[in-house]
Each structure stands twice: as C-alpha cells, then as structure tokens.
CSV table of C-alpha atoms and ligand atoms in Angstrom, one decimal:
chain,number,residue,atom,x,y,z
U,1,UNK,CA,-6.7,20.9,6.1
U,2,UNK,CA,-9.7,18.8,7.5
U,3,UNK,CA,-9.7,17.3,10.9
U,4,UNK,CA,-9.5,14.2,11.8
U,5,UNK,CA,-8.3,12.6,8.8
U,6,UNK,CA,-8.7,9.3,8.2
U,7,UNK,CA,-7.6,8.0,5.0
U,8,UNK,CA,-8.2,5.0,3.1
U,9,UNK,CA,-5.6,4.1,0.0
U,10,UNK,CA,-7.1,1.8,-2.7
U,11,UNK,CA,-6.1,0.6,-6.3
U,12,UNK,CA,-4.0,-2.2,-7.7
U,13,UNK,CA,-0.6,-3.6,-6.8
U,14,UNK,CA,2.1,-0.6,-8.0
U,15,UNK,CA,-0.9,2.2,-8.3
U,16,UNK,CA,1.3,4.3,-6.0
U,17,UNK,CA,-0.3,3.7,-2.9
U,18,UNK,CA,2.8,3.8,-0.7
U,19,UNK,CA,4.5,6.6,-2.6
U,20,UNK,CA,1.9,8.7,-1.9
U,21,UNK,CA,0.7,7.9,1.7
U,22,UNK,CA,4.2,9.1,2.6
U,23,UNK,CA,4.0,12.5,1.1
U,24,UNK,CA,0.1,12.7,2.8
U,25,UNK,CA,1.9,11.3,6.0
U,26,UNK,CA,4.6,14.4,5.8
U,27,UNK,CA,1.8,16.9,4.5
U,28,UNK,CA,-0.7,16.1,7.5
U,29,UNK,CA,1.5,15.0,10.2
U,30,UNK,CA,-0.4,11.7,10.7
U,31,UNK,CA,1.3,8.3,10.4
U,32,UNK,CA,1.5,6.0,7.3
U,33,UNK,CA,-0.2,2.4,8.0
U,34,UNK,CA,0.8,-0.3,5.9
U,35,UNK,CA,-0.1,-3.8,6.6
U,36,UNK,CA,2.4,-5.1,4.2
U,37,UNK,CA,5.0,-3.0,5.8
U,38,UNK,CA,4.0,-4.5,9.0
U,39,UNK,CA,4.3,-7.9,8.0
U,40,UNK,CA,7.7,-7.4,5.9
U,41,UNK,CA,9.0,-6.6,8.9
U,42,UNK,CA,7.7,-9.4,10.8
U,43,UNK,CA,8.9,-11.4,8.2
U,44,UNK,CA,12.8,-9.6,8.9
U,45,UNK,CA,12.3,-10.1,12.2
U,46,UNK,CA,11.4,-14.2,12.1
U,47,UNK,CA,9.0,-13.7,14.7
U,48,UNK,CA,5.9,-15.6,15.3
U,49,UNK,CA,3.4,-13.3,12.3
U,50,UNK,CA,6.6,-13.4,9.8
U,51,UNK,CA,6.7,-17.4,10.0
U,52,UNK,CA,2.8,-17.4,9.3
U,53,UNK,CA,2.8,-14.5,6.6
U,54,UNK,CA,6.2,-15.0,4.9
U,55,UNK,CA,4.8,-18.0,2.3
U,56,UNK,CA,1.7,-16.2,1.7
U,57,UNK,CA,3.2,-13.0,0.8
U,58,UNK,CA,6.0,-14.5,-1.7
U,59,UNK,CA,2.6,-16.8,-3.0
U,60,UNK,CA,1.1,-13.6,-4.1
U,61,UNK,CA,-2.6,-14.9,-1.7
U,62,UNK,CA,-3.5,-12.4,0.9
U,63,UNK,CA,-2.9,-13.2,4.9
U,64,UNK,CA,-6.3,-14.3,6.6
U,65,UNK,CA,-8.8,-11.3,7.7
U,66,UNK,CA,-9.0,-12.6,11.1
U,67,UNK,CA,-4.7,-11.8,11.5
U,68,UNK,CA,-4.8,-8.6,9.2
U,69,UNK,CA,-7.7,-7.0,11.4
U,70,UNK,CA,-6.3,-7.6,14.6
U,71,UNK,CA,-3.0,-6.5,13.9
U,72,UNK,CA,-4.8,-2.8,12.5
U,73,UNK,CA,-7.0,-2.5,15.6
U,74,UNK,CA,-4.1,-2.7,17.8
U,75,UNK,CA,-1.8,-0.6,15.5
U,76,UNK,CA,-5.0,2.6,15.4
U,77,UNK,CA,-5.3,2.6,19.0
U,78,UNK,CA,-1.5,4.4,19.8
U,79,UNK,CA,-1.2,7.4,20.9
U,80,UNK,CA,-0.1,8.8,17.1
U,81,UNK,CA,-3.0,7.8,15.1
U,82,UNK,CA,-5.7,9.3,17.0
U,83,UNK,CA,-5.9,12.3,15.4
U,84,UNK,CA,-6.0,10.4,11.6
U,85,UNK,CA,-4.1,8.0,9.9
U,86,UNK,CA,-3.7,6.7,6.4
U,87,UNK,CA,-4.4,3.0,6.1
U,88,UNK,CA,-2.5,1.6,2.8
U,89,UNK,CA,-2.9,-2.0,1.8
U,90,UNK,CA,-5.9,-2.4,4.3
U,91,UNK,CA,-9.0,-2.9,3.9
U,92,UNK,CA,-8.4,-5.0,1.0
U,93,UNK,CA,-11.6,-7.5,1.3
U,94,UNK,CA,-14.8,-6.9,1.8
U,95,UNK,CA,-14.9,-8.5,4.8
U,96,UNK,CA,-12.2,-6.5,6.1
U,97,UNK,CA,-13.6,-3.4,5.4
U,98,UNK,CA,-17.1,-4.7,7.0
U,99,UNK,CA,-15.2,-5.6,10.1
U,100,UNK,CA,-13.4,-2.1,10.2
U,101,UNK,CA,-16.7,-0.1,9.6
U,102,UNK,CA,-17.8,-1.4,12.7
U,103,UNK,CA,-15.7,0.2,14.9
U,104,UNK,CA,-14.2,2.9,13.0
U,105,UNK,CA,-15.0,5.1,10.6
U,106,UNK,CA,-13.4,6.6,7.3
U,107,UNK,CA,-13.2,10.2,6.0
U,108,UNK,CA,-11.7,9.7,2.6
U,109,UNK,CA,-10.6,6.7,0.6
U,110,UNK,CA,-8.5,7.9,-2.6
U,111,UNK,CA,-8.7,5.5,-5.3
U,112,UNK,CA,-5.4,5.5,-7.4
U,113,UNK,CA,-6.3,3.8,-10.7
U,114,UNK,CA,-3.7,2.2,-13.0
U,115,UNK,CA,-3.7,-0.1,-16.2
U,116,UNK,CA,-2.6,-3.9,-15.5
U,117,UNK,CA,-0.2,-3.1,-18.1
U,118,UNK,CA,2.0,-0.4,-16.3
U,119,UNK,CA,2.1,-2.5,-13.0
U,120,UNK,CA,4.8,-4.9,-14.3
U,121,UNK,CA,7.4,-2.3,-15.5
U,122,UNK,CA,6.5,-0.4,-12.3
U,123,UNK,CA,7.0,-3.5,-10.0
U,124,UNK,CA,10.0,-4.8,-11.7
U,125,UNK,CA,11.9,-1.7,-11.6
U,126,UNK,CA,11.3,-1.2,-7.8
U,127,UNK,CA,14.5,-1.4,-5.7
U,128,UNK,CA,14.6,-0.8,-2.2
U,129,UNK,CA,17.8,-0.3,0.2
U,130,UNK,CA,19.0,-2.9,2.2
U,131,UNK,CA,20.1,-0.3,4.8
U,132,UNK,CA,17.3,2.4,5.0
U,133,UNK,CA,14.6,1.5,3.1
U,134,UNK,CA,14.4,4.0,0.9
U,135,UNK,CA,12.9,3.2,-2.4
U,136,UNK,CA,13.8,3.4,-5.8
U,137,UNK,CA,12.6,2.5,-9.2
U,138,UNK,CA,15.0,2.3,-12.0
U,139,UNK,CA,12.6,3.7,-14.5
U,140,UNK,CA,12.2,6.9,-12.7
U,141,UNK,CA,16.3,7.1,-11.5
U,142,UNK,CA,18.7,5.8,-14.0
U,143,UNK,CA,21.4,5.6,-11.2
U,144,UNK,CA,18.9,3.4,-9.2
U,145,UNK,CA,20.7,-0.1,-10.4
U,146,UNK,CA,23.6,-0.9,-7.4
U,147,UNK,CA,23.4,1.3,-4.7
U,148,UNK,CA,21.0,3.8,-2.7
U,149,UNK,CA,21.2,7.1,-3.6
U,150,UNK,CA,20.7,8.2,-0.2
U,151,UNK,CA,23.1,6.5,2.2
U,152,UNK,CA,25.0,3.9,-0.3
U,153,UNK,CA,23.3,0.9,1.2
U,154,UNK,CA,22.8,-2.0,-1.0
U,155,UNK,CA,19.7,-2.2,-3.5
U,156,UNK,CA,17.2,-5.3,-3.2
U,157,UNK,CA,14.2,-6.4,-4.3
U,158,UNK,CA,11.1,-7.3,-3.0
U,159,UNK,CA,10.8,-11.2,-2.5
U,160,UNK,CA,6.9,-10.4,-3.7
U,161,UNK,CA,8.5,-8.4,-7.2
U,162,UNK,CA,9.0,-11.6,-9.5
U,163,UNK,CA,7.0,-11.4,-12.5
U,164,UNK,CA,5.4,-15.1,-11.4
U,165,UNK,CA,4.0,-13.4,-8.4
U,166,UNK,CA,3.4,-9.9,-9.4
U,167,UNK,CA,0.7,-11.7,-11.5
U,168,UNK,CA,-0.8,-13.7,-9.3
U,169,UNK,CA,-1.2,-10.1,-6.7
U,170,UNK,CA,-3.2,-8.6,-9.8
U,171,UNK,CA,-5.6,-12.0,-10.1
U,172,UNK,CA,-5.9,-11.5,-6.4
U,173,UNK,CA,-6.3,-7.9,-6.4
U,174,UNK,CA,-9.1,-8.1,-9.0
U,175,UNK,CA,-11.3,-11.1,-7.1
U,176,UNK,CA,-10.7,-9.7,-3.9
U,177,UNK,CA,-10.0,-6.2,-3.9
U,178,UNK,CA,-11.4,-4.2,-6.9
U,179,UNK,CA,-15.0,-4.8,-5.4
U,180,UNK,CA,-14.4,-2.6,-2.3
U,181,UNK,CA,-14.0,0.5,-5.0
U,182,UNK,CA,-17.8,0.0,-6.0
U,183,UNK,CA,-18.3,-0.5,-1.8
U,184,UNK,CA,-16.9,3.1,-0.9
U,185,UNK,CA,-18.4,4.4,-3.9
U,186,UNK,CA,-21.9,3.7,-2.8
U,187,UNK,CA,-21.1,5.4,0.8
U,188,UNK,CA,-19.9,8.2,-1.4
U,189,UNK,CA,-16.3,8.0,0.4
U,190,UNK,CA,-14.6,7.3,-2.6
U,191,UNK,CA,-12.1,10.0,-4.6
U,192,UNK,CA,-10.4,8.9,-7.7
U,193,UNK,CA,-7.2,9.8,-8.4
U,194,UNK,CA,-5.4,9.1,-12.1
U,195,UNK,CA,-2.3,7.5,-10.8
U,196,UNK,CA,-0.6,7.5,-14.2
U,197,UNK,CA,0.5,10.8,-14.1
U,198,UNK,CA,4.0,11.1,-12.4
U,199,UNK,CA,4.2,11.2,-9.2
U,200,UNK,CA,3.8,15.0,-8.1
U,201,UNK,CA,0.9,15.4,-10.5
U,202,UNK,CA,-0.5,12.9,-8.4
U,203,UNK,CA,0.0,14.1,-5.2
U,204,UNK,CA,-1.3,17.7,-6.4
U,205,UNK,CA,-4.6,15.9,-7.2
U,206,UNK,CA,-4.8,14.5,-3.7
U,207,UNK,CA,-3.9,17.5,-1.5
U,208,UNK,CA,-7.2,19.2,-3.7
U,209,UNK,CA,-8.9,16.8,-0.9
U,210,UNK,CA,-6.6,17.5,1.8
S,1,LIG,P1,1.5,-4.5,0.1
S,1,LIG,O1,2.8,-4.1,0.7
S,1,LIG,O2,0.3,-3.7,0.5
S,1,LIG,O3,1.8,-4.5,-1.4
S,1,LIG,P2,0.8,-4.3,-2.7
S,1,LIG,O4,-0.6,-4.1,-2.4
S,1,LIG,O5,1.1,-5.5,-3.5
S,1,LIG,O6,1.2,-3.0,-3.3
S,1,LIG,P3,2.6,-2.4,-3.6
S,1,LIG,O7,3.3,-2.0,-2.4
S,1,LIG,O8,3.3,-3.3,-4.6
S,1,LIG,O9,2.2,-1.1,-4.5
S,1,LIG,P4,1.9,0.4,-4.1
S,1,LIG,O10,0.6,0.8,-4.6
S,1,LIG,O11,2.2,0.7,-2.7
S,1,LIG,O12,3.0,1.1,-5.1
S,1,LIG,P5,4.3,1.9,-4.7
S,1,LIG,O13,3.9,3.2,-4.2
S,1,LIG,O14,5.3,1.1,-4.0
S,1,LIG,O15,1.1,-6.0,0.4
S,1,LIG,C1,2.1,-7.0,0.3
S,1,LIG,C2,1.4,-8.3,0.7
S,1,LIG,O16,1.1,-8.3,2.1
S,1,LIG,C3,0.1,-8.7,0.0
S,1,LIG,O17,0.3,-9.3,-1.2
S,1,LIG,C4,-0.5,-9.7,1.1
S,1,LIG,O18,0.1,-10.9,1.0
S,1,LIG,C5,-0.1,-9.0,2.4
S,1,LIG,N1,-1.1,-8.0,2.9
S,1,LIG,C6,-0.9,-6.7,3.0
S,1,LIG,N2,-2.0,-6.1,3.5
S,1,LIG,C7,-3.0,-7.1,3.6
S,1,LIG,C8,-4.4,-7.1,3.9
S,1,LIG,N3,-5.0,-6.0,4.3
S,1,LIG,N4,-5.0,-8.3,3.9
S,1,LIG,C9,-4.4,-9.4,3.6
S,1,LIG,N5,-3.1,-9.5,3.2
S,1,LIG,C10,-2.4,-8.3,3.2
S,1,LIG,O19,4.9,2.1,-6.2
S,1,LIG,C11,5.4,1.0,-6.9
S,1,LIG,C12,6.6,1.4,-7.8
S,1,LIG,O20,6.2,2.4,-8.7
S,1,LIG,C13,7.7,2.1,-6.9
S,1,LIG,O21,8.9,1.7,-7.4
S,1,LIG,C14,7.4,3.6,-7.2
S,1,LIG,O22,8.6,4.3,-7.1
S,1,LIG,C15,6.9,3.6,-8.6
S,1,LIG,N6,5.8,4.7,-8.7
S,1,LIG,C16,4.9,5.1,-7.8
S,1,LIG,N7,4.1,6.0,-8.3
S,1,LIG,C17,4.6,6.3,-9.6
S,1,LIG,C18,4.2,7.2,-10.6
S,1,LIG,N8,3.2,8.0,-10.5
S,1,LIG,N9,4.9,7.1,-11.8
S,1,LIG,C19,5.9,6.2,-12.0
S,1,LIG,N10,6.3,5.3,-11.0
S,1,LIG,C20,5.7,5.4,-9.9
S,2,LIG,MG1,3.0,-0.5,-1.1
C-alpha cells in the first residue's frame, strides 16, 4: 500500500462514494471524511452549522464554500488524518478544490462514474438505521424494508432522498461538480472507476490503486 494516502472521492449523487470510502477506510486504516456526514450530524444535533445547513441540504443547493472549507481544514488537522484520509463529498466546486490545493495536496482522486438513470432507484431504495447508522438499500437486501439487519433499530430515510430533491442534487452535481473531473484529469490525479458494477467489483478495481 502507498504512503501517505490522500484520497479524493468524485462522481454523482448515489455513484457509491460513501460505500466505498468505508471499505478504503477499513483496508488502509485512515479515516473516512464526509462533509455531508458532518453536516447531517450537525443538523441531528440542532447546533449552530445544522440550523444554517439543514434547508440547504433538504433544497438539494450545496452549503457555501467559505463554511464547507473551514470545517475540512479543521477536521485534516487531528491527530488521525495525518497519515491520509479519504475526503468524500468534498471538493465538490471548483473553488473548493482551488482553495484546498493551496494548502494540501492529493494523491489519488477515484472517479466513480454512474448513469443519471441508476441514481434514482439507487437513492430511493437507501434506508439507513435510526439507531446505528448502518445502511441499507432495499434493492441490494430484500429484508431491508422495517428494520436494521444489524441491531433491529428502525429504518429511515434520508430527508435529501425524495425524488423532488434527488433531482435537483443531479442538476447541481452536473453545473457545479462534474467540471472538477476534467480539473483532476488535467493534473493527471484522476482514476476512473465503473461504479455500475456491484459493489465488490468495485472495490476490487480501487484497491488495484491502493
Ligand atoms: P453527501 O452526503 O455528500 O451526499 P451526495 O453527494 O448527495 O451523495 P450520496 O451520499 O447520496 O451518494 P454516494 O455516492 O455517497 O452513494 P452511497 O455510497 O451512499 O452530501 C449531502 C449534502 O450535503 C449535499 O447535497 C450538500 O447540500 C451538502 N454538502 C456536502 N458536502 C458539501 C460540499 N463539499 N460543499 C457544499 N455542500 C456540501 O450509495 C447510494 C446507495 O446505493 C446506497 O443505498 C448503497 O447501498 C447503494 N450502492 C452503492 N454502491 C452500489 C453498487 N455498486 N451497486 C448497487 N447499489 C449500490
Ligand atoms: Mg454519501
């Protein structure tokens, strides 16, 4: 495995992004960073970032680059992510990833491509438990419709997993996002992954880069 690894998850809403940075997490020992993670748990916790992300989030519009970048800057400097991280959900505008290059750099950024089609069934089957977070989909587990398989807990959605606002995160994803895949391509960072293959083919492709 390479040193030092500091990786960069890109592609659109339900490519797999967080299903995978958690299997890269467990494989290299470095932590998982997810920026909507962070702020879903603001959002739990009513605290001061949850009251100013919450409407944003369930609008579908991304949280201001100003807030996002802050809150990763602080996040990279504890004592776990210094010897690599995987960043997922962040650097998702140009900008951002300007801002970031200045003070960091990036070793990898693995592109998961997916067809707009398949991120509807994808997003609308997700379930996640109430209780431990675990996450489900009730394409992939039949027995994913009530309860967790893991500890019982209840099964929710996510407040961002209606149809009305799964397609609104694609329009955004497209104008903002999708350009940053041309951006790491031309620093020759970029490593793309067929995320519609299931999930352990997918994985298999990324530890070739591992
Ligand atoms: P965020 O939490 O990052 O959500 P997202 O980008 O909308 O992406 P998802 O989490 O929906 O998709 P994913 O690629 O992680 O897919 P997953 O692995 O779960 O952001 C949420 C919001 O926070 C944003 O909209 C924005 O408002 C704000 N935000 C966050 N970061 C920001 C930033 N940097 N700047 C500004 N605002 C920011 O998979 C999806 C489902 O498919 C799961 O159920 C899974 O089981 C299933 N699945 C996964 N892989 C496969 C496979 N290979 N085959 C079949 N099913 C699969
Ligand atoms: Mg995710």
């Amino acid at each position: 495995m390479n040193k030092d690894m500091k990786i960069v998850m890109l592609g659109i809403i339900g490519a797999g992004k967080g299903t995978q940075s958690k299997m890269i997490a467990r494989h290299c020992g470095i932590p998982h960073i997810s920026t909507g993670d962070i702020f879903r748990e603001a959002v739990k916790n009513e605290d001061d970032l949850g009251r100013k992300t919450r409407e944003i989030m369930k609008s579908g519009g991304l949280v201001p680059d100003s807030i996002v970048i802050d809150i990763v800057r602080k996040r990279l400097q504890k004592p776990d992510a210094q010897k690599g991280y995987i960043l997922d959900g962040f650097p998702r505008t140009t900008n951002q990833a300007v801002e970031f290059g200045k003070g960091e750099s990036v070793s990898i950024v693995f592109y998961i491509s997916l067809k707009e089609d398949e991120v509807l069934r994808r997003l609308k089957g997700r379930r996640i438990c109430a209780a431990c977070k675990a996450e489900q989909n009730i394409y992939l587990d039949k027995d994913a419709r009530d309860t967790c398989r893991k500890c019982g807990g209840r099964l929710i959605q996510r407040e961002d997993d209606t149809e009305e606002t799964i397609r609104v995160r694609i329009k955004t994803y497209l104008e903002q996002t999708q350009p940053l895949i041309e951006y790491y391509r031309e620093k020759g960072l970029l490593s793309e992954i067929d995320g519609s293959q299931d999930i352990d083919a997918v994985f298999a492709d990324i530890k070739k880069h591992l």
